[in-house]
Short mmCIF file of C-alpha atoms in Angstrom, two decimals:
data_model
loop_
_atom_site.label_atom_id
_atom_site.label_comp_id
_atom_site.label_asym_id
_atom_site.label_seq_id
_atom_site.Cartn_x
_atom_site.Cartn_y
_atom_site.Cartn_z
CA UNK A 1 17.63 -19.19 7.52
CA UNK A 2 18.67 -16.95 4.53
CA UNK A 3 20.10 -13.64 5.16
CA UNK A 4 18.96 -11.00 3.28
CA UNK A 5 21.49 -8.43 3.11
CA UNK A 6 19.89 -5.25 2.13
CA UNK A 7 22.79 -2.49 3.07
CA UNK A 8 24.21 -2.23 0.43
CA UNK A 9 21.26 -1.55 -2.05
CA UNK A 10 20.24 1.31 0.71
CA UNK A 11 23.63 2.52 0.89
CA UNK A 12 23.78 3.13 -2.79
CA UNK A 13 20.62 4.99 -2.53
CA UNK A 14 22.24 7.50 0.38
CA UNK A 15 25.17 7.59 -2.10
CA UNK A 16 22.37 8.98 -4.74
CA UNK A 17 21.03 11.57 -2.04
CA UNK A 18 23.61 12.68 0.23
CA UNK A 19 25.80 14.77 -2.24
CA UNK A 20 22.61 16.91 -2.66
CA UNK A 21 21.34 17.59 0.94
CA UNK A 22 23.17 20.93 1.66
CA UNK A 23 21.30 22.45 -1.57
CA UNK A 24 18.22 20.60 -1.15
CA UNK A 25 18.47 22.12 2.87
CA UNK A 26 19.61 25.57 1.75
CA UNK A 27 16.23 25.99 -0.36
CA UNK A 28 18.08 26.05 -3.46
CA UNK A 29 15.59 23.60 -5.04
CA UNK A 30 14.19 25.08 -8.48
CA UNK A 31 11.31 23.03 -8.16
CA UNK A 32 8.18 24.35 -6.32
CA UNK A 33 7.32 24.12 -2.56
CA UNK A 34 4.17 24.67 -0.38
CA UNK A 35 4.32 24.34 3.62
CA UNK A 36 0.25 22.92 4.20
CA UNK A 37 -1.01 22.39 7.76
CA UNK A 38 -1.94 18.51 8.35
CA UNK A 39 -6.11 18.38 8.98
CA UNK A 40 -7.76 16.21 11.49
CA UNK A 41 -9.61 13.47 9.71
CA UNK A 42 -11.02 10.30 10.53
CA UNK A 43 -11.35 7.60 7.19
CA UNK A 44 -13.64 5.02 6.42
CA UNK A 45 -13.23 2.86 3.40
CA UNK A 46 -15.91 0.36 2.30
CA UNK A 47 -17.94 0.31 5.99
CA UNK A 48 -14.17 -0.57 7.63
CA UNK A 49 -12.51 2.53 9.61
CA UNK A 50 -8.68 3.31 8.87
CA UNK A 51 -5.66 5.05 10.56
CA UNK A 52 -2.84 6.81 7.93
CA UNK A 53 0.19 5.11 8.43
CA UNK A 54 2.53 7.64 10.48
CA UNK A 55 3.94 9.97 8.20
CA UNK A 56 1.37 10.30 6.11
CA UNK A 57 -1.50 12.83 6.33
CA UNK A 58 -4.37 14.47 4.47
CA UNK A 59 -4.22 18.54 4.05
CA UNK A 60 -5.54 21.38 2.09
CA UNK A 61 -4.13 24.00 -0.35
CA UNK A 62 -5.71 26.01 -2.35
CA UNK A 63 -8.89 24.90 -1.35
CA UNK A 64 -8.57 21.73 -2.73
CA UNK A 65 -8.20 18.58 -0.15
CA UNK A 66 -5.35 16.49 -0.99
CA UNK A 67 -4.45 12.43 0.17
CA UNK A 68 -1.95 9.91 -0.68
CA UNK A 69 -2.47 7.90 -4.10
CA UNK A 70 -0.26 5.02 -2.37
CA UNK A 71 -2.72 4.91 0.74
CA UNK A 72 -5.88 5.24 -0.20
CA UNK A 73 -4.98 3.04 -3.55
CA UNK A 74 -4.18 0.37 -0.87
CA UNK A 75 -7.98 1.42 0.79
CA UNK A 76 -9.47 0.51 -2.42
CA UNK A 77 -8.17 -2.87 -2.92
CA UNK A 78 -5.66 -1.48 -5.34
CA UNK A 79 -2.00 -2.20 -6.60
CA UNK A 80 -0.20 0.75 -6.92
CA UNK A 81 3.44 0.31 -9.13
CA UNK A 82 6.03 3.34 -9.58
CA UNK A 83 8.28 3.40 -12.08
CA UNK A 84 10.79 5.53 -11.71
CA UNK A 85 12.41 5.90 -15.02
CA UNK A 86 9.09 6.93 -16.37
CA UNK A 87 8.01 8.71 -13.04
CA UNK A 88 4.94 7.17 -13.28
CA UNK A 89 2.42 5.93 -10.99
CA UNK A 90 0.10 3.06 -12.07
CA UNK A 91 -3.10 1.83 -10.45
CA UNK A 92 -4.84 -1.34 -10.93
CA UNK A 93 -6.56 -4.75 -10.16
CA UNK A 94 -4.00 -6.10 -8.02
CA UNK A 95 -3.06 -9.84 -8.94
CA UNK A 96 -4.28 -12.88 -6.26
CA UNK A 97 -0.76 -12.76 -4.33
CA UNK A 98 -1.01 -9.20 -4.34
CA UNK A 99 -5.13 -8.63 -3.28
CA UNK A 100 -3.92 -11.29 -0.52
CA UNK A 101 -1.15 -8.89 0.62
CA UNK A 102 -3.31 -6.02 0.39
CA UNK A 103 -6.17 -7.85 2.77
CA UNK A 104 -3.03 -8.91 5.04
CA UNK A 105 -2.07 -5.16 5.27
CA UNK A 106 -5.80 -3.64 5.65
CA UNK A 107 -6.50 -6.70 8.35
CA UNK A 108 -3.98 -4.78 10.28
CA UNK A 109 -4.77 -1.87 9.87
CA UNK A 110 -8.10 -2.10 11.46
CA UNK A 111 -7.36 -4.17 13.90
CA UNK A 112 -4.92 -1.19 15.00
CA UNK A 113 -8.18 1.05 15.47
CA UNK A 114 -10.19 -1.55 17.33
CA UNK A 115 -7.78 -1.59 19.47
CA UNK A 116 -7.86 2.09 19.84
CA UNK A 117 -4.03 2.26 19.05
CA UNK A 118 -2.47 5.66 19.83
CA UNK A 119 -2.38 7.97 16.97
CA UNK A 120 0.92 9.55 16.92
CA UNK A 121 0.90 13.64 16.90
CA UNK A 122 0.40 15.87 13.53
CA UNK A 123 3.53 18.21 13.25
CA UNK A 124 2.38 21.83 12.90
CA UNK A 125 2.92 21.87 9.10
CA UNK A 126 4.55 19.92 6.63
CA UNK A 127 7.44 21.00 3.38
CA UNK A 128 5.89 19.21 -0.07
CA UNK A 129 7.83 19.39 -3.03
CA UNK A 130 5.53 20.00 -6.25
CA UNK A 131 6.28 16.73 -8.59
CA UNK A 132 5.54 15.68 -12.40
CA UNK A 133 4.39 12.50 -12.44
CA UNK A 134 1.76 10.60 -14.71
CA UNK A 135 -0.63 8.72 -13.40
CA UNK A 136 -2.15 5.36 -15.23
CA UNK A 137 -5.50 4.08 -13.73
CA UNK A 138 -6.15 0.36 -14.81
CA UNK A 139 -4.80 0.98 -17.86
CA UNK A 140 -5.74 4.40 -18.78
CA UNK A 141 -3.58 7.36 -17.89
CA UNK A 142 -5.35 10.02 -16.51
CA UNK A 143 -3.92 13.44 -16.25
CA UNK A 144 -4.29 16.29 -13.73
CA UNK A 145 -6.68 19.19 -14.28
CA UNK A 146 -4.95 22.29 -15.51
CA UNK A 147 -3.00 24.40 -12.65
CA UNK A 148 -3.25 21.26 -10.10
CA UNK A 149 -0.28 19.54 -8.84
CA UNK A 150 1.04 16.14 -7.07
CA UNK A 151 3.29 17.48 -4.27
CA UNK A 152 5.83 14.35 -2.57
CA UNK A 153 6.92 14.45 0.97
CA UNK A 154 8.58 11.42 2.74
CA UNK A 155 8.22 8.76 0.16
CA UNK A 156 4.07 9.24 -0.23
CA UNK A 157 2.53 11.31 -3.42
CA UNK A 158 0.10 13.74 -3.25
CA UNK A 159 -3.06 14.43 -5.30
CA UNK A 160 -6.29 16.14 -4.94
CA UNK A 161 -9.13 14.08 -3.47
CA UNK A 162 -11.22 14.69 -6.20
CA UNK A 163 -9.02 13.42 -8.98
CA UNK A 164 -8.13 10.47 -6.94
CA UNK A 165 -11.99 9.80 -6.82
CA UNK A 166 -12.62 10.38 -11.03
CA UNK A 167 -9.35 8.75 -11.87
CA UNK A 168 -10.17 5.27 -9.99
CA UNK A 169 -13.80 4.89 -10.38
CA UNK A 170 -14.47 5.18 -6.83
CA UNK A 171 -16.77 7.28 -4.79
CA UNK A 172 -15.01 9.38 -2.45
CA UNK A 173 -16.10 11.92 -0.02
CA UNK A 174 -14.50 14.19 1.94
CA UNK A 175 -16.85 16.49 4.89
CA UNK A 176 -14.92 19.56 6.21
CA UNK A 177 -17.44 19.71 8.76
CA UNK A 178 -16.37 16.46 10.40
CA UNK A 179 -12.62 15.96 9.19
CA UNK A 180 -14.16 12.37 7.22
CA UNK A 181 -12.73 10.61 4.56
CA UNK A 182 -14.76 8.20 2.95
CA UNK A 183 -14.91 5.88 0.17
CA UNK A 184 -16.65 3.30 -1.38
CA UNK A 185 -15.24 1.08 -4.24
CA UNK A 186 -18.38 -0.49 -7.19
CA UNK A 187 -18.07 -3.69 -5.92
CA UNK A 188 -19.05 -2.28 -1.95
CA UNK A 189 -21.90 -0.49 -3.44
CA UNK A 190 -22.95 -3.64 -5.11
CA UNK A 191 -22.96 -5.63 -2.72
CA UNK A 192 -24.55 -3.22 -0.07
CA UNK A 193 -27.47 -2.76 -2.69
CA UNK A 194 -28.04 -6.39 -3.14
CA UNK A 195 -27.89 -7.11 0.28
CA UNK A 196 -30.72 -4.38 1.06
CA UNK A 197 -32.80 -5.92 -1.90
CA UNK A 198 -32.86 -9.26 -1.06
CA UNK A 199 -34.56 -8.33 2.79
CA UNK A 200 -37.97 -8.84 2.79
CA UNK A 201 -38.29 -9.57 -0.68
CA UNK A 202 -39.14 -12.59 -0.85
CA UNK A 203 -42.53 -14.87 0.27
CA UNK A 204 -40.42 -16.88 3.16
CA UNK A 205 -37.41 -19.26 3.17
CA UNK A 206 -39.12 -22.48 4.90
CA UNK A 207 -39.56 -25.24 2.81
CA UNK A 208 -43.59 -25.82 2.06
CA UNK A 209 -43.95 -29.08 3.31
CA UNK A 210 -41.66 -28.23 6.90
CA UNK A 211 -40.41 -25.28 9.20
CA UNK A 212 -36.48 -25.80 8.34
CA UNK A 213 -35.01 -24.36 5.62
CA UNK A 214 -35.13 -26.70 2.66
CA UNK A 215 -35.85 -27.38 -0.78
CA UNK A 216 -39.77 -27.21 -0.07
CA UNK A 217 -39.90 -31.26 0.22
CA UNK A 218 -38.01 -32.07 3.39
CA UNK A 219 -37.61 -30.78 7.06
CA UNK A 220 -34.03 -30.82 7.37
CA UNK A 221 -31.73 -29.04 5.39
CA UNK A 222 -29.91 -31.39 2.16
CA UNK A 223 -31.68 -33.38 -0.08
CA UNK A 224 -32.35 -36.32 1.45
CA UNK A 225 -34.60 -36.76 4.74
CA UNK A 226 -31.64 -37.14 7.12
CA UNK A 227 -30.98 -35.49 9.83
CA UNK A 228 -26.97 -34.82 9.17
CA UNK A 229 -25.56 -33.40 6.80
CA UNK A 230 -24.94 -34.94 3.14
CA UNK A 231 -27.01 -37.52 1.22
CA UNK A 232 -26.42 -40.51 3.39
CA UNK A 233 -28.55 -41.36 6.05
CA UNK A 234 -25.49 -41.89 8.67
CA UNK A 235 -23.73 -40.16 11.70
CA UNK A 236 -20.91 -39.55 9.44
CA UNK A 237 -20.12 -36.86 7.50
CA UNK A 238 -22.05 -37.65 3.93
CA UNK A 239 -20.63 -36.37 -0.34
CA UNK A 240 -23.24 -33.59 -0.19
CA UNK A 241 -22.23 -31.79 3.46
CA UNK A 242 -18.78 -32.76 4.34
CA UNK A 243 -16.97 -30.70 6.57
CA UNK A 244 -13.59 -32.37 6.60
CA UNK A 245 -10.66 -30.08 4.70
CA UNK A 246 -8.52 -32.29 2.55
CA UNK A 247 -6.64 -29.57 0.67
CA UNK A 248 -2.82 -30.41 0.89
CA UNK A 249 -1.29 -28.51 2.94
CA UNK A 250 2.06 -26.52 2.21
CA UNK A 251 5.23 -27.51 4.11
CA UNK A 252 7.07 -24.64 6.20
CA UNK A 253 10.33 -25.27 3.56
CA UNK A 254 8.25 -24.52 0.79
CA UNK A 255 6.54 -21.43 2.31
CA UNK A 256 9.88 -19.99 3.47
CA UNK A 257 11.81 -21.05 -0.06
CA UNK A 258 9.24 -18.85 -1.67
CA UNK A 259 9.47 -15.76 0.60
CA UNK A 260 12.93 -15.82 0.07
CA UNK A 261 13.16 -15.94 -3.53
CA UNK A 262 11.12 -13.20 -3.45
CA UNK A 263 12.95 -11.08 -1.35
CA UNK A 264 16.36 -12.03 -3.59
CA UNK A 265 14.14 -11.11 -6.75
CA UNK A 266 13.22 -7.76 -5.12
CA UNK A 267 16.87 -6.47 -3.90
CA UNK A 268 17.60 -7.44 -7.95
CA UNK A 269 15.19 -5.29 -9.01
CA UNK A 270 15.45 -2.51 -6.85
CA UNK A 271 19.92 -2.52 -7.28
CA UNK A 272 18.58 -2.66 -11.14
CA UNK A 273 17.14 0.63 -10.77
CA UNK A 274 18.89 2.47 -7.86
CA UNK A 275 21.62 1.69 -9.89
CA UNK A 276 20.46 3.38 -12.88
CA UNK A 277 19.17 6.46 -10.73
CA UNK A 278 22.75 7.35 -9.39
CA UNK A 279 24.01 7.47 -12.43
CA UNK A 280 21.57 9.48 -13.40
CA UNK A 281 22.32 11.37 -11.53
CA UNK A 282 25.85 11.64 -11.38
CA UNK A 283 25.25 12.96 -15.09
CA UNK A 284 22.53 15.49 -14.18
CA UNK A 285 24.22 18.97 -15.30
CA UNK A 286 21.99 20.89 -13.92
CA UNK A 287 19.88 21.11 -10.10
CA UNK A 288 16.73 20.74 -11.65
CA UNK A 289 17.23 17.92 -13.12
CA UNK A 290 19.10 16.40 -9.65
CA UNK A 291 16.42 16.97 -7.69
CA UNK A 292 14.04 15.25 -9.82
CA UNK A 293 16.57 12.29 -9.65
CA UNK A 294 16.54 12.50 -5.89
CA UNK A 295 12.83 12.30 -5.80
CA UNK A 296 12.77 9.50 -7.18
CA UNK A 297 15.41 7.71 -5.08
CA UNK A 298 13.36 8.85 -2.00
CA UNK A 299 10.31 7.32 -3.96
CA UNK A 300 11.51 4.36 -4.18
CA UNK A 301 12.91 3.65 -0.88
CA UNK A 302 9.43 4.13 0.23
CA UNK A 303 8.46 1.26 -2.55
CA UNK A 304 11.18 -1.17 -1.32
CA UNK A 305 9.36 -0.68 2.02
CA UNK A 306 5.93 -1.83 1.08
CA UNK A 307 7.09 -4.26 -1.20
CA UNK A 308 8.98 -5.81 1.51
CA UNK A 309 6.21 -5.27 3.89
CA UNK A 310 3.98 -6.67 1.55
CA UNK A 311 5.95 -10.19 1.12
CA UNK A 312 6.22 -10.57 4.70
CA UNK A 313 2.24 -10.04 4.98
CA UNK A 314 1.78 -12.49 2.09
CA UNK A 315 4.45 -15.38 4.06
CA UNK A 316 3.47 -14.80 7.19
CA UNK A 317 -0.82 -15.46 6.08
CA UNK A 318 0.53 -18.71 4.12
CA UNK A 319 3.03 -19.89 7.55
CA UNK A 320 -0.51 -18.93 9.59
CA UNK A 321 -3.14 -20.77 6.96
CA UNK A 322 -0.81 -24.01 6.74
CA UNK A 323 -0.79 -24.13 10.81
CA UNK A 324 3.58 -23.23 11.05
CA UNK A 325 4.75 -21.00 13.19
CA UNK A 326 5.72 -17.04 11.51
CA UNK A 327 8.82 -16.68 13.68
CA UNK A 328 10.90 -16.53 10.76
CA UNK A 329 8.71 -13.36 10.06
CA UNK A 330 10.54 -11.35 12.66
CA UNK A 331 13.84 -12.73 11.20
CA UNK A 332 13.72 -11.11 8.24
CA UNK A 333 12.49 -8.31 9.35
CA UNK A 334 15.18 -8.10 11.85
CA UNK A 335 17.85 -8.46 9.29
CA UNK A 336 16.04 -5.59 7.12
CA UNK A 337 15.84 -3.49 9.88
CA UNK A 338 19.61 -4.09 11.56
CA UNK A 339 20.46 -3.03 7.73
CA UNK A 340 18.81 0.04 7.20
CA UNK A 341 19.66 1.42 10.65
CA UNK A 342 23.48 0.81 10.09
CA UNK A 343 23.35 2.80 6.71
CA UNK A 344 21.07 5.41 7.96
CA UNK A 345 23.89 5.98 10.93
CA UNK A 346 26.58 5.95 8.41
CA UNK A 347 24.77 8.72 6.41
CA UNK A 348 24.40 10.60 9.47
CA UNK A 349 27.63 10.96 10.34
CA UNK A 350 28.87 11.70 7.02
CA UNK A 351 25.71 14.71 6.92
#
């Protein structure tokens, strides 16, 4: 197997941030701050009930309730992109590979509260850091009201609930009463709508000349008079009913070639522009502008993340659908992981 060596990509990153984590510690930061007390809530998106990811959590400031795009994007069946040289956040109709990633993620994700996983502790309150960012929802860029702010903490952006709802179409609730987030994308509604139409409406599904479903002639279901499925009259499985799955199926080599050109096409991208953020930054002249560099770095560790995450959903669905085994799966994630801990301890003693 293919190594994928991500330290030094990361490194550069802690290369971007370290030099400014005494000011950014001492409070020096010209940009603006709010401390906001994590609420209680419970989220439901499209009938299906959801945990935030840890880190992540929904609170209140100036009476407004605020969530994060990347999250509840994700919620909606959504692709969320962030460009960091525009500092821009875009929202859209996510591409098959990606909506297949997204399901991957979500399936997870519930199956987390089914299982009644444990919910790891709120902290008391958490430090956001007001950010400008635009914001482009499926193609149209939508702007913040007047006097409202995204805040960033820990690699997630902030907005206010309501925005989120206008800006992506979707309906969105939030009840202080009961601490519930809900939503509910067009397509949901639609289909909850037709469902509840077609009940009852009709005069009766039985064919008129039987008590089986049918096309009104027959007793049995198909168009013939047989009792198995498809037009023939035999035991066998018939042109009309089949049940036997000839789709090719993809070899393990061609599943795991894939993943891995991916994963060499992301670290590309992602030196591309880490690259172009440190020196950014090292010609920043003044803090303002540094800490809006930073910000971004931090941003887009958190996208290297998900988009990693999000190829290892997408492999490990394909390795599952095609009947291999997805211990190659915890290889790369191993390798990521082994990585990112050795440059995180390298930062720390240099801190």
């Amino acid at each position: 197997m293919k190594t994928f060596k991500f330290a030094m990509l990361l490194g550069l990153m802690l290369c971007l941030l370290l030099p400014y984590t005494a000011s950014a510690q001492g409070g020096s930061s010209s940009n603006k701050a709010i401390v906001a007390k994590p609420l209680p809530v419970s989220l439901a998106f499209d009938g299906q009930k959801l945990e935030l990811p840890s880190g992540q959590y929904v609170f209140e400031h100036q009476s407004r309730t605020y969530v994060p795009v990347r999250f509840v994007s994700y919620a909606l069946q959504k692709a969320v992109k962030w460009n960091s040289e525009t500092a821009s956040v875009t929202v859209a109709e996510p591409t098959a590979e990606e909506a297949a990633a997204l399901k991957e993620q979500l399936a997870g994700v519930i199956a987390a509260v089914e299982d009644d996983a444990a919910a790891t502790a709120s902290p008391a309150s958490i430090r956001l850091t007001a950010v400008q960012a635009s914001f482009v929802f499926e193609g149209k860029e939508q702007a913040l009201p007047e006097n409202q702010s995204a805040y960033y903490y820990k690699g997630s952006i902030y907005v206010p609930l309501r925005f989120m709802a206008e800006a992506s179409g979707a309906t969105i609730k939030w009840d202080s009463k009961t601490g519930a987030v809900t939503g509910e994308t067009a397509a949901y509604q639609q289909e909850q709508a037709e469902a509840g139409g077609s009940e009852g409406s009709g005069e009766g599904s039985a064919g008129s000349g039987g008590t089986q479903p049918g096309t009104g002639e027959g007793s049995q279901p198909g168009t013939g008079g047989s009792s198995q499925p498809g037009t023939g009259g035999s035991g066998q499985p018939g042109t009309g009913g089949g049940v036997v799955d000839n789709t090719p199926k993809l070899a393990y080599e061609v599943i795991t070639s894939e993943a891995e050109a991916k994963l060499d096409s992301l670290k590309t991208e992602a030196t591309s522009t880490l690259t172009n953020l440190y020196m950014s930054f090292v010609a920043a002249r003044d803090e303002a502008t540094k800490e809006q560099v930073k910000l971004q770095a931090q941003t887009e560790v958190a996208r290297i993340k998900s988009d990693f995450e999000a190829i290892l959903a997408d492999t490990a669905a394909k390795l599952t659908a095609n009947g291999h085994s997805t211990a190659v799966i915890a290889e790369y994630r191993s390798a990521f992981e082994k990585d990112l801990a050795t440059v995180l301890s390298y930062a720390e003693s240099l801190a």
